[in-house]
Short mmCIF file of C-alpha atoms in Angstrom, two decimals:
data_model
loop_
_atom_site.label_atom_id
_atom_site.label_comp_id
_atom_site.label_asym_id
_atom_site.label_seq_id
_atom_site.Cartn_x
_atom_site.Cartn_y
_atom_site.Cartn_z
CA UNK A 15 142.45 196.07 -43.24
CA UNK A 16 139.16 197.41 -44.21
CA UNK A 17 139.55 199.90 -47.11
CA UNK A 18 136.13 201.52 -46.43
CA UNK A 19 134.69 201.82 -42.88
CA UNK A 20 131.17 203.03 -42.04
CA UNK A 21 130.88 202.94 -38.31
CA UNK A 22 127.18 203.75 -37.91
CA UNK A 23 125.10 200.68 -38.68
CA UNK A 24 121.84 202.63 -38.26
CA UNK A 25 120.48 206.12 -37.48
CA UNK A 26 117.32 207.78 -36.91
CA UNK A 27 116.81 211.33 -38.18
CA UNK A 28 113.89 213.73 -37.71
CA UNK A 29 112.05 214.84 -40.95
CA UNK A 30 113.59 218.26 -42.20
CA UNK A 31 116.71 217.83 -40.03
CA UNK A 32 120.29 217.33 -41.46
CA UNK A 33 122.14 213.99 -40.92
CA UNK A 34 125.86 213.19 -41.37
CA UNK A 35 126.88 209.73 -42.38
CA UNK A 36 130.50 208.75 -41.52
CA UNK A 37 133.00 207.25 -43.91
CA UNK A 38 136.63 206.59 -43.54
CA UNK A 39 138.90 205.05 -46.05
CA UNK A 40 142.39 203.54 -46.50
CA UNK A 41 144.48 203.71 -49.53
CA UNK A 42 148.17 204.37 -50.38
CA UNK A 43 147.07 205.40 -53.96
CA UNK A 44 147.34 209.11 -54.46
CA UNK A 45 144.61 208.98 -57.08
CA UNK A 46 141.23 207.79 -56.11
CA UNK A 47 137.53 208.70 -56.22
CA UNK A 48 134.94 208.50 -53.48
CA UNK A 49 131.19 207.65 -54.20
CA UNK A 50 128.15 207.66 -52.11
CA UNK A 51 125.17 205.47 -53.17
CA UNK A 52 121.68 205.06 -51.85
CA UNK A 53 119.97 201.74 -51.78
CA UNK A 54 116.32 201.64 -50.99
CA UNK A 55 114.44 198.51 -50.04
CA UNK A 56 113.83 197.76 -53.70
CA UNK A 57 117.64 196.96 -54.03
CA UNK A 58 118.87 199.42 -56.75
CA UNK A 59 122.01 201.36 -55.99
CA UNK A 60 121.38 205.04 -56.73
CA UNK A 61 124.40 207.37 -57.31
CA UNK A 62 124.30 210.37 -55.06
CA UNK A 63 127.59 212.22 -55.13
CA UNK A 64 131.34 211.90 -56.08
CA UNK A 65 134.66 213.38 -54.79
CA UNK A 66 137.96 213.03 -56.46
CA UNK A 67 141.11 212.83 -54.49
CA UNK A 68 142.58 215.93 -56.24
CA UNK A 69 139.36 218.06 -55.97
CA UNK A 70 139.95 221.12 -54.04
CA UNK A 71 136.47 221.76 -53.04
CA UNK A 72 133.84 219.59 -51.40
CA UNK A 73 131.31 217.99 -53.81
CA UNK A 74 127.70 219.23 -53.48
CA UNK A 75 124.52 217.82 -55.35
CA UNK A 76 121.24 219.37 -54.20
CA UNK A 77 120.61 218.23 -50.69
CA UNK A 78 123.67 216.11 -50.64
CA UNK A 79 127.11 217.43 -49.76
CA UNK A 80 130.27 215.53 -48.99
CA UNK A 81 132.71 216.66 -46.12
CA UNK A 82 136.03 215.63 -47.53
CA UNK A 83 138.97 215.78 -45.03
CA UNK A 84 141.93 214.16 -47.02
CA UNK A 85 144.37 214.26 -44.24
CA UNK A 86 141.98 212.34 -41.97
CA UNK A 87 140.80 210.09 -44.87
CA UNK A 88 137.25 210.77 -44.21
CA UNK A 89 134.46 211.44 -46.70
CA UNK A 90 131.34 212.09 -44.75
CA UNK A 91 128.06 212.57 -46.39
CA UNK A 92 125.64 215.37 -45.29
CA UNK A 93 122.06 215.22 -46.04
CA UNK A 94 120.20 218.41 -45.52
CA UNK A 95 116.52 218.76 -44.87
CA UNK A 96 115.78 215.15 -44.57
CA UNK A 97 112.65 213.74 -46.33
CA UNK A 98 110.78 210.56 -45.54
CA UNK A 99 112.06 209.29 -49.00
CA UNK A 100 115.52 209.45 -47.73
CA UNK A 101 114.99 206.30 -45.55
CA UNK A 102 117.39 203.74 -47.13
CA UNK A 103 120.74 202.10 -46.79
CA UNK A 104 123.71 204.39 -47.78
CA UNK A 105 126.91 203.08 -48.98
CA UNK A 106 130.35 204.74 -49.28
CA UNK A 107 132.61 203.37 -51.97
CA UNK A 108 136.10 203.95 -53.29
CA UNK A 109 137.81 203.46 -56.66
CA UNK A 110 141.55 203.54 -56.48
CA UNK A 111 143.86 204.39 -59.20
CA UNK A 112 141.52 206.35 -61.38
CA UNK A 113 143.50 206.26 -64.51
CA UNK A 114 144.46 202.55 -64.10
CA UNK A 115 142.71 199.80 -65.84
CA UNK A 116 139.71 198.32 -64.02
CA UNK A 117 136.77 199.94 -62.60
CA UNK A 118 136.40 198.15 -59.25
CA UNK A 119 134.43 199.87 -56.49
CA UNK A 120 135.23 198.91 -52.92
CA UNK A 121 132.09 199.41 -50.72
CA UNK A 122 131.67 199.86 -46.95
CA UNK A 123 129.16 198.02 -44.90
CA UNK A 124 126.56 200.64 -45.19
CA UNK A 125 124.45 202.81 -42.79
CA UNK A 126 120.76 202.38 -42.50
CA UNK A 127 118.94 205.69 -42.16
CA UNK A 128 115.27 205.93 -41.02
CA UNK A 129 113.63 209.24 -41.31
CA UNK A 130 110.88 209.94 -38.71
CA UNK A 131 107.91 212.20 -39.48
CA UNK B 8 116.59 207.21 -71.42
CA UNK B 9 116.56 203.72 -70.23
CA UNK B 10 118.78 202.82 -67.25
CA UNK B 11 120.63 199.66 -66.70
CA UNK B 12 118.37 196.70 -67.12
CA UNK B 13 118.86 193.20 -65.56
CA UNK B 14 116.95 189.82 -66.00
CA UNK B 15 115.50 187.94 -64.40
CA UNK B 16 114.40 189.90 -61.35
CA UNK B 17 114.31 186.74 -59.22
CA UNK B 18 115.63 183.34 -59.45
CA UNK B 19 115.43 180.30 -57.32
CA UNK B 20 117.83 177.41 -57.89
CA UNK B 21 119.02 174.21 -56.15
CA UNK B 22 122.53 173.35 -55.07
CA UNK B 23 124.79 172.19 -58.00
CA UNK B 24 122.67 173.86 -60.59
CA UNK B 25 123.87 176.55 -63.04
CA UNK B 26 122.52 180.08 -63.60
CA UNK B 27 122.90 182.83 -66.14
CA UNK B 28 122.07 186.43 -65.32
CA UNK B 29 121.90 189.07 -67.91
CA UNK B 30 122.55 192.80 -68.02
CA UNK B 31 122.03 195.57 -70.64
CA UNK B 32 123.97 198.79 -70.02
CA UNK B 33 122.88 202.31 -70.41
CA UNK B 34 123.04 203.32 -74.15
CA UNK B 35 126.44 204.63 -74.93
CA UNK B 36 128.15 202.86 -72.06
CA UNK B 37 130.92 200.37 -72.89
CA UNK B 38 131.87 199.07 -69.53
CA UNK B 39 129.78 196.58 -67.50
CA UNK B 40 130.68 195.48 -63.94
CA UNK B 41 129.28 192.84 -61.78
CA UNK B 42 128.81 192.81 -58.08
CA UNK B 43 127.57 190.33 -55.42
CA UNK B 44 125.59 191.70 -52.44
CA UNK B 45 125.07 189.26 -49.69
CA UNK B 46 122.31 190.25 -47.33
CA UNK B 47 123.38 192.90 -44.78
CA UNK B 48 126.62 193.61 -46.47
CA UNK B 49 128.07 196.04 -48.97
CA UNK B 50 128.46 194.78 -52.68
CA UNK B 51 131.62 192.76 -53.59
CA UNK B 52 133.20 193.27 -56.99
CA UNK B 53 133.16 190.16 -59.29
CA UNK B 54 134.10 191.24 -62.83
CA UNK B 55 134.53 194.25 -65.06
CA UNK B 56 134.25 194.04 -68.79
CA UNK B 57 135.06 196.77 -71.34
CA UNK B 58 134.96 196.46 -75.11
CA UNK B 59 134.30 192.58 -74.59
CA UNK B 60 137.59 192.15 -72.62
CA UNK B 61 137.83 191.31 -69.05
CA UNK B 62 139.53 194.36 -67.34
CA UNK B 63 139.16 193.38 -63.76
CA UNK B 64 138.37 190.33 -61.51
CA UNK B 65 137.51 190.15 -57.89
CA UNK B 66 138.24 187.42 -55.43
CA UNK B 67 135.61 184.84 -56.60
CA UNK B 68 136.20 181.28 -57.56
CA UNK B 69 136.38 179.89 -61.14
CA UNK B 70 132.66 178.81 -60.99
CA UNK B 71 131.90 182.41 -61.72
CA UNK B 72 132.41 183.64 -65.33
CA UNK B 73 131.15 186.36 -67.50
CA UNK B 74 131.22 187.70 -71.00
CA UNK B 75 130.23 190.79 -72.93
CA UNK B 76 128.72 190.91 -76.28
CA UNK B 77 129.24 193.17 -79.24
CA UNK B 78 126.19 195.37 -78.23
CA UNK B 79 127.86 195.70 -74.68
CA UNK B 80 125.33 193.63 -72.86
CA UNK B 81 126.74 191.09 -70.50
CA UNK B 82 126.06 187.82 -68.96
CA UNK B 83 127.27 186.35 -65.60
CA UNK B 84 127.35 182.62 -65.21
CA UNK B 85 127.71 180.75 -62.01
CA UNK B 86 128.18 177.01 -62.08
CA UNK B 87 127.75 174.31 -59.34
CA UNK B 88 125.69 176.72 -57.14
CA UNK B 89 126.27 176.75 -53.46
CA UNK B 90 123.97 177.96 -50.77
CA UNK B 91 126.42 180.78 -50.19
CA UNK B 92 125.85 182.08 -53.59
CA UNK B 93 122.39 183.38 -52.49
CA UNK B 94 122.61 187.10 -52.96
CA UNK B 95 121.62 190.18 -54.96
CA UNK B 96 123.63 190.36 -58.14
CA UNK B 97 124.12 193.85 -59.35
CA UNK B 98 125.24 195.06 -62.74
CA UNK B 99 126.70 198.46 -63.24
CA UNK B 100 127.52 200.32 -66.42
CA UNK B 101 129.86 203.23 -67.09
CA UNK B 102 131.43 205.00 -70.07
CA UNK B 103 135.01 203.97 -68.83
CA UNK B 104 136.18 206.97 -70.64
CA UNK B 105 139.44 207.18 -68.55
CA UNK B 106 138.39 210.60 -67.16
CA UNK B 107 138.53 211.07 -63.47
CA UNK B 108 134.75 211.06 -63.05
CA UNK B 109 133.58 207.72 -64.34
CA UNK B 110 130.46 206.99 -62.27
CA UNK B 111 128.96 203.52 -62.30
CA UNK B 112 125.22 203.37 -62.69
CA UNK B 113 123.53 200.31 -61.28
CA UNK B 114 120.63 198.23 -62.39
CA UNK B 115 117.83 196.88 -60.15
CA UNK B 116 119.65 193.59 -59.51
CA UNK B 117 118.76 189.91 -59.70
CA UNK B 118 117.99 188.18 -56.44
CA UNK B 119 119.23 184.70 -56.51
CA UNK B 120 118.10 182.25 -53.93
CA UNK B 121 119.91 178.73 -53.82
CA UNK B 122 118.04 175.98 -51.95
#
């Protein structure tokens, strides 16, 4: 079974509008962390935002916010006021067993976002 | 502050050859992880090293090996290259402090093409 599922392979969004990228995850570990990364065409993975499984509030970082619904096992990324520079691939990733040894991130298949002027 | 650096940027090899990729972590970071990203897919975990010891290994054959040096830099070696090894190889570093938030920061990657 896929541990991280991103169902939207590609999306168009109008500049200055908000966009929501879907991410669902599967784990039996009570302790885990969820990450979103942005990958421009240059290839580098840029960290955007983090949500811990025990965090009571949804994470926010500037124009990025995470809609964390633990019971539904979803961690959707919301980008507000989209800019042309937001055009990129976006990956959702999970690390299970935060306090266990190992630092493995499991990634989803990604969503390509294209911002239209 | 310098981010994660990787060398070389691009590499072209032929089947059966061996390749070594290099990574320097962010200053102060003691953990280095390697990922393989095949075109059109998300990255796949290969190895994690912390304090020069292997702390995690993904589902990759023994042709893949790695090591970490006293200065926390790392090398990834791939022997007997196959066409399917063509990918972007990403290195990530983190403090691996054991705290809940231990974000991995990625380098620009090495794009390997096997002909």
